[in-house]
mmCIF file of C-alpha atoms and ligand atoms in Angstrom:
data_model
loop_
_atom_site.group_PDB
_atom_site.id
_atom_site.type_symbol
_atom_site.label_atom_id
_atom_site.label_comp_id
_atom_site.label_asym_id
_atom_site.label_seq_id
_atom_site.Cartn_x
_atom_site.Cartn_y
_atom_site.Cartn_z
ATOM 1 C CA UNK A 1 -29.355 28.032 -24.543
ATOM 2 C CA UNK A 2 -32.975 27.779 -25.227
ATOM 3 C CA UNK A 3 -35.622 29.933 -23.666
ATOM 4 C CA UNK A 4 -39.361 29.609 -23.800
ATOM 5 C CA UNK A 5 -40.268 30.357 -27.384
ATOM 6 C CA UNK A 6 -42.600 33.313 -28.043
ATOM 7 C CA UNK A 7 -43.740 31.839 -31.241
ATOM 8 C CA UNK A 8 -44.077 28.375 -32.576
ATOM 9 C CA UNK A 9 -41.033 27.833 -34.773
ATOM 10 C CA UNK A 10 -41.069 25.214 -37.400
ATOM 11 C CA UNK A 11 -40.116 22.147 -35.518
ATOM 12 C CA UNK A 12 -36.366 21.775 -35.627
ATOM 13 C CA UNK A 13 -35.259 18.485 -34.089
ATOM 14 C CA UNK A 14 -31.779 19.649 -33.305
ATOM 15 C CA UNK A 15 -33.135 22.538 -31.252
ATOM 16 C CA UNK A 16 -35.075 20.108 -29.188
ATOM 17 C CA UNK A 17 -32.461 17.604 -28.682
ATOM 18 C CA UNK A 18 -30.139 20.201 -26.971
ATOM 19 C CA UNK A 19 -30.422 20.068 -23.140
ATOM 20 C CA UNK A 20 -31.900 23.357 -21.931
ATOM 21 C CA UNK A 21 -29.507 25.219 -19.672
ATOM 22 C CA UNK A 22 -32.560 27.118 -18.381
ATOM 23 C CA UNK A 23 -35.714 28.456 -19.802
ATOM 24 C CA UNK A 24 -39.073 29.479 -18.532
ATOM 25 C CA UNK A 25 -41.708 27.180 -19.940
ATOM 26 C CA UNK A 26 -39.146 26.012 -22.489
ATOM 27 C CA UNK A 27 -40.955 23.353 -24.528
ATOM 28 C CA UNK A 28 -37.603 21.544 -24.877
ATOM 29 C CA UNK A 29 -36.953 18.637 -22.641
ATOM 30 C CA UNK A 30 -33.536 17.213 -23.279
ATOM 31 C CA UNK A 31 -34.235 13.917 -24.966
ATOM 32 C CA UNK A 32 -30.641 12.689 -25.420
ATOM 33 C CA UNK A 33 -27.178 13.963 -24.720
ATOM 34 C CA UNK A 34 -25.195 15.702 -27.467
ATOM 35 C CA UNK A 35 -22.623 13.883 -29.377
ATOM 36 C CA UNK A 36 -19.930 15.890 -27.595
ATOM 37 C CA UNK A 37 -21.270 14.893 -24.202
ATOM 38 C CA UNK A 38 -21.430 11.190 -25.173
ATOM 39 C CA UNK A 39 -17.880 11.372 -26.373
ATOM 40 C CA UNK A 40 -16.782 12.984 -23.072
ATOM 41 C CA UNK A 41 -18.651 10.243 -21.168
ATOM 42 C CA UNK A 42 -16.851 7.587 -23.259
ATOM 43 C CA UNK A 43 -13.485 9.249 -22.589
ATOM 44 C CA UNK A 44 -14.183 9.324 -18.817
ATOM 45 C CA UNK A 45 -15.206 5.584 -18.970
ATOM 46 C CA UNK A 46 -11.964 4.823 -20.816
ATOM 47 C CA UNK A 47 -10.005 6.688 -18.181
ATOM 48 C CA UNK A 48 -11.767 4.887 -15.357
ATOM 49 C CA UNK A 49 -10.964 1.441 -17.149
ATOM 50 C CA UNK A 50 -7.358 2.588 -17.486
ATOM 51 C CA UNK A 51 -7.109 3.378 -13.893
ATOM 52 C CA UNK A 52 -8.959 0.212 -12.826
ATOM 53 C CA UNK A 53 -6.744 -1.988 -15.011
ATOM 54 C CA UNK A 54 -3.636 -0.697 -13.415
ATOM 55 C CA UNK A 55 -4.814 -0.666 -9.851
ATOM 56 C CA UNK A 56 -3.087 -3.948 -9.194
ATOM 57 C CA UNK A 57 0.249 -2.968 -10.408
ATOM 58 C CA UNK A 58 2.084 -0.912 -12.955
ATOM 59 C CA UNK A 59 1.394 -2.376 -16.405
ATOM 60 C CA UNK A 60 3.624 -1.443 -19.229
ATOM 61 C CA UNK A 61 2.874 -3.028 -22.565
ATOM 62 C CA UNK A 62 0.933 -5.723 -20.819
ATOM 63 C CA UNK A 63 3.911 -6.505 -18.512
ATOM 64 C CA UNK A 64 2.954 -6.351 -14.800
ATOM 65 C CA UNK A 65 5.680 -4.535 -12.919
ATOM 66 C CA UNK A 66 5.854 -5.289 -9.277
ATOM 67 C CA UNK A 67 8.279 -3.471 -7.066
ATOM 68 C CA UNK A 68 7.235 -5.560 -4.179
ATOM 69 C CA UNK A 69 10.549 -7.415 -4.093
ATOM 70 C CA UNK A 70 12.487 -4.172 -4.202
ATOM 71 C CA UNK A 71 13.783 -3.149 -0.822
ATOM 72 C CA UNK A 72 13.918 0.574 -0.244
ATOM 73 C CA UNK A 73 17.242 1.287 1.257
ATOM 74 C CA UNK A 74 17.752 5.014 0.704
ATOM 75 C CA UNK A 75 19.704 6.647 -2.035
ATOM 76 C CA UNK A 76 19.883 4.774 -5.100
ATOM 77 C CA UNK A 77 18.329 5.151 -8.494
ATOM 78 C CA UNK A 78 15.029 4.644 -10.139
ATOM 79 C CA UNK A 79 15.448 3.727 -13.680
ATOM 80 C CA UNK A 80 13.270 2.666 -16.442
ATOM 81 C CA UNK A 81 14.996 0.669 -19.180
ATOM 82 C CA UNK A 82 16.453 3.490 -21.307
ATOM 83 C CA UNK A 83 14.960 6.246 -19.182
ATOM 84 C CA UNK A 84 16.647 7.176 -15.989
ATOM 85 C CA UNK A 85 13.853 8.839 -14.119
ATOM 86 C CA UNK A 86 15.234 10.125 -10.854
ATOM 87 C CA UNK A 87 17.811 9.228 -8.302
ATOM 88 C CA UNK A 88 16.001 8.115 -5.241
ATOM 89 C CA UNK A 89 15.300 5.051 -3.149
ATOM 90 C CA UNK A 90 16.834 1.877 -4.441
ATOM 91 C CA UNK A 91 13.702 1.044 -6.342
ATOM 92 C CA UNK A 92 13.842 -0.214 -9.829
ATOM 93 C CA UNK A 93 10.882 -0.265 -12.103
ATOM 94 C CA UNK A 94 11.767 -2.787 -14.791
ATOM 95 C CA UNK A 95 9.641 -1.262 -17.400
ATOM 96 C CA UNK A 96 9.885 -0.889 -21.134
ATOM 97 C CA UNK A 97 9.346 2.364 -22.899
ATOM 98 C CA UNK A 98 5.753 3.566 -22.536
ATOM 99 C CA UNK A 99 3.978 3.218 -25.737
ATOM 100 C CA UNK A 100 0.854 4.907 -24.588
ATOM 101 C CA UNK A 101 -0.462 8.166 -25.830
ATOM 102 C CA UNK A 102 -0.590 11.438 -23.913
ATOM 103 C CA UNK A 103 -2.276 10.211 -20.797
ATOM 104 C CA UNK A 104 -0.755 7.544 -18.423
ATOM 105 C CA UNK A 105 -2.424 6.414 -15.329
ATOM 106 C CA UNK A 106 -0.260 5.229 -12.567
ATOM 107 C CA UNK A 107 -2.807 4.114 -10.018
ATOM 108 C CA UNK A 108 -0.915 1.058 -8.776
ATOM 109 C CA UNK A 109 -0.077 -0.969 -5.653
ATOM 110 C CA UNK A 110 3.531 -0.332 -6.605
ATOM 111 C CA UNK A 111 3.258 3.462 -6.538
ATOM 112 C CA UNK A 112 0.860 3.183 -3.637
ATOM 113 C CA UNK A 113 3.792 1.663 -1.785
ATOM 114 C CA UNK A 114 5.962 4.541 -2.969
ATOM 115 C CA UNK A 115 3.168 6.900 -1.789
ATOM 116 C CA UNK A 116 3.338 5.307 1.662
ATOM 117 C CA UNK A 117 7.126 5.281 1.824
ATOM 118 C CA UNK A 118 7.716 8.801 0.448
ATOM 119 C CA UNK A 119 4.360 10.422 1.425
ATOM 120 C CA UNK A 120 3.420 11.136 -2.122
ATOM 121 C CA UNK A 121 -0.313 11.534 -2.863
ATOM 122 C CA UNK A 122 -2.013 8.277 -3.659
ATOM 123 C CA UNK A 123 -3.748 7.600 -6.944
ATOM 124 C CA UNK A 124 -0.863 9.330 -8.731
ATOM 125 C CA UNK A 125 -1.600 10.339 -12.326
ATOM 126 C CA UNK A 126 1.017 11.527 -14.671
ATOM 127 C CA UNK A 127 0.656 12.840 -18.145
ATOM 128 C CA UNK A 128 3.970 11.540 -19.207
ATOM 129 C CA UNK A 129 7.167 9.937 -18.046
ATOM 130 C CA UNK A 130 8.676 13.337 -17.860
ATOM 131 C CA UNK A 131 6.162 14.507 -15.311
ATOM 132 C CA UNK A 132 6.534 11.248 -13.346
ATOM 133 C CA UNK A 133 10.254 11.671 -13.408
ATOM 134 C CA UNK A 134 9.869 15.314 -12.278
ATOM 135 C CA UNK A 135 7.566 14.141 -9.497
ATOM 136 C CA UNK A 136 10.052 11.459 -8.300
ATOM 137 C CA UNK A 137 12.880 13.927 -8.284
ATOM 138 C CA UNK A 138 10.970 16.366 -6.170
ATOM 139 C CA UNK A 139 9.379 13.876 -3.761
ATOM 140 C CA UNK A 140 10.855 13.390 -0.360
ATOM 141 C CA UNK A 141 12.972 10.501 -1.604
ATOM 142 C CA UNK A 142 15.058 12.944 -3.614
ATOM 143 C CA UNK A 143 16.043 14.671 -0.457
ATOM 144 C CA UNK A 144 17.198 11.178 0.643
ATOM 145 C CA UNK A 145 15.349 11.417 3.888
ATOM 146 C CA UNK A 146 15.921 8.480 6.168
ATOM 147 C CA UNK A 147 13.858 5.504 5.137
ATOM 148 C CA UNK A 148 10.350 5.357 6.605
ATOM 149 C CA UNK A 149 10.221 3.594 9.910
ATOM 150 C CA UNK A 150 9.054 0.009 9.987
ATOM 151 C CA UNK A 151 5.681 0.606 11.656
ATOM 152 C CA UNK A 152 4.637 2.787 8.685
ATOM 153 C CA UNK A 153 5.576 0.236 6.094
ATOM 154 C CA UNK A 154 3.369 -2.398 4.540
ATOM 155 C CA UNK A 155 4.241 -6.125 4.245
ATOM 156 C CA UNK A 156 4.683 -7.380 0.778
ATOM 157 C CA UNK A 157 3.217 -10.662 -0.437
ATOM 158 C CA UNK A 158 5.217 -13.609 0.951
ATOM 159 C CA UNK A 159 5.201 -15.207 -2.459
ATOM 160 C CA UNK A 160 7.094 -12.257 -3.977
ATOM 161 C CA UNK A 161 9.775 -13.512 -6.378
ATOM 162 C CA UNK A 162 13.401 -13.081 -5.350
ATOM 163 C CA UNK A 163 12.506 -12.955 -1.710
ATOM 164 C CA UNK A 164 15.423 -14.449 0.259
ATOM 165 C CA UNK A 165 16.022 -15.035 3.920
ATOM 166 C CA UNK A 166 18.156 -12.209 5.296
ATOM 167 C CA UNK A 167 21.528 -12.809 6.893
ATOM 168 C CA UNK A 168 22.082 -12.940 10.643
ATOM 169 C CA UNK A 169 24.068 -9.662 10.287
ATOM 170 C CA UNK A 170 21.146 -7.874 8.617
ATOM 171 C CA UNK A 171 18.758 -9.222 11.140
ATOM 172 C CA UNK A 172 21.006 -7.921 13.977
ATOM 173 C CA UNK A 173 20.950 -4.493 12.417
ATOM 174 C CA UNK A 174 17.151 -4.428 11.981
ATOM 175 C CA UNK A 175 16.384 -5.831 15.401
ATOM 176 C CA UNK A 176 17.402 -2.503 16.978
ATOM 177 C CA UNK A 177 14.187 -1.017 15.482
ATOM 178 C CA UNK A 178 11.877 -3.396 17.389
ATOM 179 C CA UNK A 179 12.563 -3.097 21.163
ATOM 180 C CA UNK A 180 11.553 -6.142 23.163
ATOM 181 C CA UNK A 181 12.152 -8.639 20.359
ATOM 182 C CA UNK A 182 15.162 -10.927 19.998
ATOM 183 C CA UNK A 183 16.407 -13.266 17.248
ATOM 184 C CA UNK A 184 16.408 -17.000 17.687
ATOM 185 C CA UNK A 185 18.191 -19.455 15.383
ATOM 186 C CA UNK A 186 16.668 -22.860 14.905
ATOM 187 C CA UNK A 187 18.576 -25.331 12.688
ATOM 188 C CA UNK A 188 20.014 -22.433 10.741
ATOM 189 C CA UNK A 189 16.597 -20.708 10.424
ATOM 190 C CA UNK A 190 16.240 -17.323 12.048
ATOM 191 C CA UNK A 191 12.956 -16.024 13.684
ATOM 192 C CA UNK A 192 11.887 -13.167 15.907
ATOM 193 C CA UNK A 193 10.493 -13.801 19.291
ATOM 194 C CA UNK A 194 9.054 -11.805 22.150
ATOM 195 C CA UNK A 195 7.285 -12.700 25.423
ATOM 196 C CA UNK A 196 4.716 -11.067 27.694
ATOM 197 C CA UNK A 197 2.879 -11.805 30.841
ATOM 198 C CA UNK A 198 -0.871 -11.043 30.678
ATOM 199 C CA UNK A 199 -2.956 -9.973 33.605
ATOM 200 C CA UNK A 200 -5.081 -13.005 33.053
ATOM 201 C CA UNK A 201 -6.061 -15.639 30.457
ATOM 202 C CA UNK A 202 -8.751 -13.544 28.705
ATOM 203 C CA UNK A 203 -6.561 -10.473 28.557
ATOM 204 C CA UNK A 204 -3.955 -12.710 26.881
ATOM 205 C CA UNK A 205 -6.503 -13.786 24.280
ATOM 206 C CA UNK A 206 -7.597 -10.116 23.866
ATOM 207 C CA UNK A 207 -4.015 -9.187 23.033
ATOM 208 C CA UNK A 208 -3.758 -12.007 20.476
ATOM 209 C CA UNK A 209 -6.944 -10.858 18.821
ATOM 210 C CA UNK A 210 -5.443 -7.421 18.425
ATOM 211 C CA UNK A 211 -2.340 -9.079 17.010
ATOM 212 C CA UNK A 212 -4.465 -11.184 14.677
ATOM 213 C CA UNK A 213 -6.134 -8.057 13.390
ATOM 214 C CA UNK A 214 -2.761 -6.556 12.465
ATOM 215 C CA UNK A 215 -1.574 -9.859 10.861
ATOM 216 C CA UNK A 216 -4.707 -10.116 8.687
ATOM 217 C CA UNK A 217 -4.268 -6.525 7.627
ATOM 218 C CA UNK A 218 -0.703 -7.168 6.631
ATOM 219 C CA UNK A 219 -1.282 -10.651 5.153
ATOM 220 C CA UNK A 220 1.650 -11.749 7.290
ATOM 221 C CA UNK A 221 1.157 -14.050 10.366
ATOM 222 C CA UNK A 222 2.976 -14.786 13.613
ATOM 223 C CA UNK A 223 3.032 -17.920 15.659
ATOM 224 C CA UNK A 224 1.052 -17.273 18.870
ATOM 225 C CA UNK A 225 1.770 -19.168 22.130
ATOM 226 C CA UNK A 226 -0.286 -18.897 25.284
ATOM 227 C CA UNK A 227 0.828 -21.269 28.104
ATOM 228 C CA UNK A 228 0.383 -21.390 31.838
ATOM 229 C CA UNK A 229 -2.765 -19.293 31.514
ATOM 230 C CA UNK A 230 -0.992 -15.969 31.153
ATOM 231 C CA UNK A 231 2.376 -16.518 29.582
ATOM 232 C CA UNK A 232 2.336 -15.213 25.970
ATOM 233 C CA UNK A 233 5.019 -15.437 23.365
ATOM 234 C CA UNK A 234 5.009 -14.690 19.709
ATOM 235 C CA UNK A 235 7.331 -15.952 17.017
ATOM 236 C CA UNK A 236 7.582 -14.389 13.641
ATOM 237 C CA UNK A 237 9.446 -15.485 10.486
ATOM 238 C CA UNK A 238 8.509 -15.821 6.800
ATOM 239 C CA UNK A 239 7.486 -19.405 6.199
ATOM 240 C CA UNK A 240 7.661 -19.194 2.435
ATOM 241 C CA UNK A 241 11.389 -18.607 2.589
ATOM 242 C CA UNK A 242 12.220 -20.364 5.894
ATOM 243 C CA UNK A 243 13.785 -17.364 7.408
ATOM 244 C CA UNK A 244 13.556 -13.624 8.125
ATOM 245 C CA UNK A 245 12.581 -10.895 5.708
ATOM 246 C CA UNK A 246 11.631 -7.274 6.213
ATOM 247 C CA UNK A 247 8.044 -8.275 6.506
ATOM 248 C CA UNK A 248 8.716 -9.923 9.866
ATOM 249 C CA UNK A 249 10.180 -6.807 11.254
ATOM 250 C CA UNK A 250 7.335 -4.671 10.021
ATOM 251 C CA UNK A 251 4.925 -7.091 11.706
ATOM 252 C CA UNK A 252 6.861 -6.970 14.968
ATOM 253 C CA UNK A 253 6.921 -3.222 14.903
ATOM 254 C CA UNK A 254 3.235 -3.091 14.362
ATOM 255 C CA UNK A 255 2.699 -5.484 17.311
ATOM 256 C CA UNK A 256 4.820 -3.240 19.445
ATOM 257 C CA UNK A 257 2.596 -0.352 18.435
ATOM 258 C CA UNK A 258 -0.573 -2.046 19.699
ATOM 259 C CA UNK A 259 -1.896 -0.085 22.696
ATOM 260 C CA UNK A 260 -2.221 -2.979 25.123
ATOM 261 C CA UNK A 261 -0.542 -1.762 28.436
ATOM 262 C CA UNK A 262 -3.740 -2.438 30.259
ATOM 263 C CA UNK A 263 -3.604 -6.157 29.323
ATOM 264 C CA UNK A 264 -0.234 -6.896 30.764
ATOM 265 C CA UNK A 265 1.018 -7.181 34.338
ATOM 266 C CA UNK A 266 3.280 -4.306 35.343
ATOM 267 C CA UNK A 267 6.933 -5.197 35.454
ATOM 268 C CA UNK A 268 8.055 -6.115 39.011
ATOM 269 C CA UNK A 269 11.385 -4.455 38.177
ATOM 270 C CA UNK A 270 11.940 -1.531 35.853
ATOM 271 C CA UNK A 271 13.491 -3.135 32.713
ATOM 272 C CA UNK A 272 14.530 -1.491 29.516
ATOM 273 C CA UNK A 273 11.539 -2.945 27.777
ATOM 274 C CA UNK A 274 8.025 -1.463 27.585
ATOM 275 C CA UNK A 275 5.730 -2.520 30.571
ATOM 276 C CA UNK A 276 4.078 -5.814 30.333
ATOM 277 C CA UNK A 277 6.983 -7.785 28.887
ATOM 278 C CA UNK A 278 8.300 -10.610 30.970
HETATM 279 C C1 H2B B 301 -1.199 -16.918 0.639
HETATM 280 C C2 H2B B 301 -0.703 -16.070 1.833
HETATM 281 O O1 H2B B 301 -0.505 -14.807 1.508
HETATM 282 C C3 H2B B 301 0.600 -16.597 2.250
HETATM 283 O O2 H2B B 301 0.529 -17.998 2.549
HETATM 284 C C4 H2B B 301 1.196 -15.887 3.446
HETATM 285 C C5 H2B B 301 0.276 -15.892 4.684
HETATM 286 N N1 H2B B 301 0.971 -15.402 5.834
HETATM 287 C C6 H2B B 301 2.308 -15.671 6.000
HETATM 288 N N2 H2B B 301 2.882 -15.412 7.149
HETATM 289 C C7 H2B B 301 4.237 -15.700 7.372
HETATM 290 N N3 H2B B 301 4.789 -15.438 8.554
HETATM 291 N N4 H2B B 301 4.970 -16.358 6.450
HETATM 292 C C8 H2B B 301 4.414 -16.655 5.178
HETATM 293 O O3 H2B B 301 5.091 -17.229 4.367
HETATM 294 C C9 H2B B 301 3.031 -16.268 4.932
HETATM 295 N N5 H2B B 301 2.455 -16.437 3.734
#
């Protein structure tokens, strides 16, 4: 720490290049950062690049790992090739052994999905596979809590590999989570459908705008029908696979969650469905 100098020392460059922590009238004005500071800055930059690189998905040895196609169905096992990490959620990370040095950054859409599902903090960062494994073993999935409800889930990209249309039986099971919706079969293809009666034409469009916002946020889109000025219906299925996938149920659940009672006509009779449905 350099203070104002009482006497004029022989000029020593290193003295003057150190940043002054404090000093009255110190003649030193930090000209450049010390080597150690520059090294720390470079390290921080490398860390930021690391995190940036892996934002889009877990990268192990240059292999992008997407868990998007993995359906979380409750107890199961997470395993890395050769490393069983923790028993929870039927998620599989098909990853090789990590070849990186001490610091691994897992800031990835895949883990973000796990964050969302299991309430773990986002931007997870682990120093090693061991600490990741320990984290997984302690996160809520280890207690095998019931899977997260549909409305809290996130749609996965429709182009995800291995995405297949679900069976009628699976659809019948899942439909119970989205009151007001029903399954329609068209030439062997399943889709979800629901109808409403709006108070008027504009309120019908207003509801569709709210639905459109949800669809855009999810990257998954419904078919919207508005006929007879106030009769609304929505059909949902996954076009890329010509059938139903979990995405469709997530979207339906999020549509059900839109606060839009004031846009619909009250039911003339008290039905089991929320108000506003026809
Ligand atoms: C590129 C874009 O993500 C895809 O085309 C998405 C858009 N929204 C979609 N919505 C629905 N319902 N099915 C799809 O297959 C689909 N694909």
